[in-house]
Short mmCIF file of C-alpha atoms in Angstrom, two decimals:
data_model
loop_
_atom_site.label_atom_id
_atom_site.label_comp_id
_atom_site.label_asym_id
_atom_site.label_seq_id
_atom_site.Cartn_x
_atom_site.Cartn_y
_atom_site.Cartn_z
CA MET A 1 137.70 125.83 107.10
CA SER A 2 137.59 123.41 104.33
CA ALA A 3 134.93 123.80 101.45
CA GLY A 4 133.21 120.43 102.82
CA SER A 5 133.59 120.43 106.35
CA GLY A 6 130.28 121.93 107.33
CA LYS A 7 127.93 120.47 104.42
CA ILE A 8 125.12 118.91 105.91
CA ASP A 9 123.08 116.60 103.84
CA PRO A 10 119.20 116.79 104.67
CA MET A 11 118.53 113.91 102.79
CA HIS A 12 120.83 111.33 104.32
CA GLN A 13 118.55 110.90 107.67
CA PHE A 14 116.23 109.43 105.49
CA GLU A 15 118.22 106.80 103.97
CA VAL A 16 117.15 102.88 104.89
CA GLN A 17 120.25 100.74 106.23
CA THR A 18 120.80 97.39 106.91
CA ILE A 19 121.31 96.61 110.83
CA TRP A 20 121.09 92.76 110.06
CA ASN A 21 121.66 91.43 106.54
CA GLY A 22 118.34 88.87 107.59
CA PHE A 23 117.59 85.96 104.65
CA GLN A 24 116.87 85.23 100.81
CA LEU A 25 113.59 84.53 99.89
CA GLY A 26 112.76 84.07 96.63
CA GLY A 27 115.51 85.35 95.12
CA HIS A 28 115.05 88.87 97.44
CA GLN A 29 117.62 89.78 100.67
CA ILE A 30 114.98 90.15 103.64
CA ALA A 31 116.91 92.54 105.81
CA PHE A 32 116.29 93.92 108.83
CA THR A 33 116.61 97.85 108.69
CA ASN A 34 116.92 100.81 110.80
CA SER A 35 112.99 101.84 109.54
CA ALA A 36 112.08 98.20 110.80
CA MET A 37 113.81 98.63 113.76
CA TRP A 38 112.05 101.92 114.53
CA MET A 39 108.60 100.88 113.79
CA CYS A 40 109.80 97.62 116.17
CA ILE A 41 110.29 101.29 118.89
CA ALA A 42 107.22 102.55 118.06
CA LEU A 43 105.31 99.15 118.95
CA VAL A 44 106.53 98.74 121.83
CA ALA A 45 106.34 101.99 122.81
CA LEU A 46 102.89 101.95 121.96
CA TRP A 47 102.26 98.59 123.70
CA LEU A 48 104.01 99.84 126.96
CA PHE A 49 101.73 103.04 126.91
CA MET A 50 98.67 100.63 126.59
CA LEU A 51 100.03 98.51 129.19
CA GLY A 52 100.66 101.26 132.06
CA GLY A 53 97.26 102.89 131.23
CA MET A 54 94.76 99.80 131.47
CA LYS A 55 94.83 99.31 134.92
CA GLY A 56 91.42 100.20 135.35
CA ALA A 57 91.83 101.49 138.44
CA GLN A 58 88.66 103.07 140.27
CA VAL A 59 90.37 106.55 140.58
CA PRO A 60 92.59 107.00 137.56
CA GLY A 61 96.22 108.40 137.17
CA ARG A 62 97.38 110.68 134.89
CA TRP A 63 98.98 107.75 132.34
CA GLN A 64 95.40 106.02 132.88
CA MET A 65 93.92 109.31 131.83
CA ALA A 66 95.40 109.88 129.24
CA VAL A 67 94.91 106.16 127.50
CA GLU A 68 91.84 106.45 128.17
CA GLY A 69 91.29 110.04 126.65
CA PHE A 70 93.17 108.74 123.57
CA THR A 71 90.43 105.72 123.70
CA GLY A 72 87.54 108.36 124.16
CA PHE A 73 88.88 110.55 121.18
CA ILE A 74 88.69 108.03 118.72
CA ASP A 75 85.66 106.54 119.81
CA LYS A 76 83.85 109.86 119.35
CA LEU A 77 85.53 110.36 116.03
CA LEU A 78 84.29 106.99 114.63
CA LYS A 79 80.60 108.07 116.86
CA GLN A 80 80.54 111.14 114.50
CA ASN A 81 81.68 109.95 111.23
CA ILE A 82 80.13 106.09 111.22
CA GLY A 83 77.32 105.83 114.24
CA LYS A 84 77.11 103.24 116.09
CA GLU A 85 78.67 100.85 114.02
CA GLY A 86 82.01 102.31 114.58
CA ARG A 87 82.76 100.90 117.32
CA ALA A 88 83.15 97.82 115.82
CA PHE A 89 86.63 99.88 113.92
CA LEU A 90 87.56 101.21 116.96
CA PRO A 91 90.55 98.76 117.29
CA TYR A 92 91.89 99.24 114.46
CA VAL A 93 91.44 103.09 114.35
CA PHE A 94 92.86 103.34 117.69
CA THR A 95 95.56 101.56 116.57
CA LEU A 96 96.44 103.01 113.02
CA PHE A 97 95.91 106.90 114.67
CA MET A 98 98.44 105.88 117.66
CA PHE A 99 100.63 103.97 115.95
CA ILE A 100 101.34 106.79 113.86
CA LEU A 101 100.86 109.66 115.92
CA PHE A 102 104.31 107.61 118.18
CA ALA A 103 106.12 107.15 114.00
CA ASN A 104 106.05 110.63 114.13
CA VAL A 105 106.73 112.12 117.47
CA LEU A 106 109.68 109.40 117.91
CA GLY A 107 111.02 110.98 114.67
CA LEU A 108 111.76 114.49 116.52
CA MET A 109 112.68 113.01 119.53
CA PRO A 110 116.62 115.18 119.85
CA LEU A 111 117.89 111.94 121.02
CA GLY A 112 120.85 112.64 118.23
CA VAL A 113 122.79 114.58 121.84
CA VAL A 114 123.12 110.87 123.48
CA GLY A 115 124.52 109.41 119.44
CA VAL A 116 121.13 108.12 118.53
CA HIS A 117 120.39 108.70 115.30
CA PRO A 118 115.61 108.51 115.20
CA PHE A 119 114.59 106.65 111.46
CA THR A 120 110.83 108.55 111.17
CA PHE A 121 109.51 106.15 109.17
CA THR A 122 106.24 107.82 108.30
CA SER A 123 108.91 109.86 106.04
CA HIS A 124 109.21 106.63 103.76
CA PHE A 125 106.31 106.56 100.71
CA THR A 126 106.50 102.66 101.13
CA ALA A 127 105.66 102.90 104.92
CA THR A 128 102.28 105.35 104.56
CA GLY A 129 101.32 103.73 101.35
CA VAL A 130 101.24 99.51 103.97
CA LEU A 131 99.24 101.56 106.20
CA ALA A 132 96.92 103.26 103.56
CA ILE A 133 96.65 99.69 101.51
CA ALA A 134 95.18 98.22 105.12
CA SER A 135 92.69 100.61 105.41
CA PHE A 136 91.27 100.45 101.99
CA LEU A 137 91.14 96.58 102.24
CA ILE A 138 89.24 96.52 105.30
CA VAL A 139 86.91 99.39 103.31
CA LEU A 140 86.76 96.93 100.23
CA GLY A 141 86.23 93.96 102.45
CA VAL A 142 83.33 95.74 104.90
CA GLY A 143 82.07 97.09 101.39
CA PHE A 144 81.25 93.36 99.80
CA ALA A 145 80.90 91.75 102.86
CA ARG A 146 77.63 94.42 103.86
CA HIS A 147 76.69 95.27 100.27
CA GLY A 148 77.63 92.39 98.03
CA LEU A 149 77.56 94.32 94.00
CA ARG A 150 75.77 96.47 95.53
CA PHE A 151 78.87 98.52 97.21
CA PHE A 152 79.67 99.42 92.91
CA SER A 153 76.23 101.73 93.28
CA LEU A 154 78.96 104.26 95.81
CA PHE A 155 80.24 105.02 92.20
CA VAL A 156 76.32 105.97 91.04
CA PRO A 157 74.92 108.74 92.73
CA LYS A 158 71.43 108.84 92.39
CA GLY A 159 68.96 110.72 90.64
CA THR A 160 71.93 111.30 88.01
CA PRO A 161 70.43 111.88 84.45
CA ILE A 162 72.15 108.36 82.27
CA PRO A 163 74.41 110.52 79.98
CA VAL A 164 75.82 112.39 82.73
CA LEU A 165 76.01 108.72 84.56
CA LEU A 166 78.50 107.89 81.86
CA LEU A 167 80.91 110.74 82.44
CA VAL A 168 80.42 110.71 86.10
CA THR A 169 80.78 107.31 87.29
CA PRO A 170 84.68 106.93 86.14
CA ILE A 171 84.78 110.26 87.69
CA GLU A 172 83.81 108.12 90.65
CA PHE A 173 85.51 105.56 90.71
CA VAL A 174 88.83 106.35 89.93
CA SER A 175 88.34 109.21 92.65
CA PHE A 176 88.16 105.85 94.90
CA MET A 177 90.89 104.30 93.92
CA VAL A 178 93.06 107.07 94.22
CA ARG A 179 92.20 107.18 98.10
CA PRO A 180 94.92 105.01 99.09
CA PHE A 181 97.02 106.62 97.26
CA SER A 182 96.52 110.33 98.26
CA LEU A 183 95.92 108.80 101.86
CA ALA A 184 100.08 107.63 101.98
CA LEU A 185 100.77 110.74 99.94
CA ARG A 186 99.47 113.19 101.87
CA LEU A 187 101.19 111.37 105.21
CA PHE A 188 104.51 110.83 103.69
CA VAL A 189 104.76 114.56 102.06
CA ALA A 190 104.17 116.05 105.62
CA MET A 191 106.56 113.98 107.62
CA THR A 192 109.05 114.65 104.69
CA ALA A 193 108.88 117.93 104.46
CA GLY A 194 109.49 119.04 108.03
CA HIS A 195 112.29 116.89 108.79
CA ILE A 196 114.40 118.26 105.94
CA LEU A 197 113.75 121.88 106.60
CA LEU A 198 114.44 120.84 110.28
CA LYS A 199 117.93 119.05 109.33
CA VAL A 200 119.04 122.56 106.95
CA LEU A 201 118.34 125.01 110.29
CA ALA A 202 120.42 122.40 111.68
CA GLY A 203 123.18 122.65 109.06
CA PHE A 204 122.74 127.08 108.99
CA ILE A 205 123.23 126.49 113.55
CA ILE A 206 126.29 124.42 113.09
CA ASN A 207 127.94 126.52 110.15
CA ALA A 208 127.32 129.22 112.49
CA GLY A 209 129.28 128.19 115.33
CA ASN A 210 132.23 127.64 112.50
CA VAL A 211 132.37 130.92 110.88
CA GLY A 212 133.66 133.26 113.68
CA ALA A 213 131.75 135.18 117.24
CA GLY A 214 129.86 137.58 115.00
CA LEU A 215 128.51 136.05 111.72
CA GLY A 216 128.57 132.92 113.66
CA VAL A 217 125.64 134.59 116.76
CA LEU A 218 124.08 136.55 113.78
CA VAL A 219 123.28 133.87 111.31
CA GLY A 220 123.37 130.97 114.37
CA LEU A 221 120.80 132.45 116.98
CA PRO A 222 118.10 133.43 114.39
CA SER A 223 118.12 129.76 112.89
CA PHE A 224 118.51 128.46 116.38
CA ALA A 225 114.95 130.44 117.83
CA LEU A 226 113.53 129.29 113.96
CA MET A 227 114.52 125.53 114.87
CA VAL A 228 112.48 125.66 118.00
CA GLY A 229 109.42 126.80 116.33
CA VAL A 230 109.57 124.42 113.91
CA SER A 231 110.62 122.07 115.94
CA ALA A 232 107.13 122.98 117.96
CA LEU A 233 104.86 123.26 114.74
CA GLU A 234 106.41 119.27 113.67
CA LEU A 235 104.77 118.20 116.80
CA LEU A 236 101.85 119.65 116.04
CA VAL A 237 101.82 118.08 112.55
CA ALA A 238 103.34 114.72 113.68
CA GLY A 239 99.83 114.94 115.99
CA VAL A 240 97.26 116.73 113.07
CA GLN A 241 98.91 113.82 110.30
CA ALA A 242 98.04 111.13 112.74
CA TYR A 243 94.59 112.40 113.18
CA VAL A 244 93.50 113.05 109.73
CA PHE A 245 94.77 109.61 108.79
CA ALA A 246 92.55 108.14 111.03
CA LEU A 247 89.58 110.50 110.17
CA LEU A 248 90.05 109.77 106.52
CA THR A 249 89.77 105.96 107.11
CA SER A 250 86.91 106.25 109.20
CA LEU A 251 85.29 108.40 106.57
CA TYR A 252 86.12 105.61 103.80
CA ILE A 253 84.33 103.57 105.91
CA ASN A 254 81.36 104.83 106.75
CA ASP A 255 81.21 104.91 102.88
CA ALA A 256 81.46 101.18 103.06
CA VAL A 257 79.09 100.53 105.84
CA HIS A 258 76.67 103.37 105.08
CA LEU A 259 76.96 103.43 100.57
CA HIS A 260 75.72 107.51 101.26
CA ASP A 261 78.64 108.52 99.11
CA HIS A 262 75.56 110.07 97.70
CA HIS A 263 72.76 111.05 100.29
#
């Protein structure tokens, strides 16, 4: 076996590759990439999922029950965190949750066996950043639309002495401005770390097949068992990260609606 024959690059899976060169816009090349393609696939899969579950049958089938279950789950989440006014944000938070969930799960599908290489665009900070900024802009929009300049009272906890306010207000402001960054970073890091680990284990299994029966079984079997376990864990993480993103978005919207970060 040559030195580099069994080498697997765990970072190669995150490489954004151009599928279609697209067009020039303001001196910048606007290209259609594998990342954009998998975003489209996630959207189409989500659309088909919703379409199949919105038949409105009197006796719902499994598909309809799944869609209603997810909708009810997010509706309950919003009701718990925002109250009755949370219903207005159901379309956005539900779409956000389902889009991230589909993106995460599609990226874990073992489609490599049929020559298709899934791309997990949530493992790119630019993609999670745009989703986080969208949530942040909604929070700002709702906050200023409802409260005007009173929205700034979010950074001034009630009953705080003025000398302490000089210290607390900048800290509150910075922690508020960091929210989209932390929201985006959490999802990006969780998805990237899991995929690197899976690729490293896959490398062990492939290399174990190349070194001969004895050592191959010794390294390959534990690696395969671990890979199955990590894959199951990653599916759980895929769901949890989508939930956390939706939960934090609803908590931030709640601050904008009720201004009670300092209740």
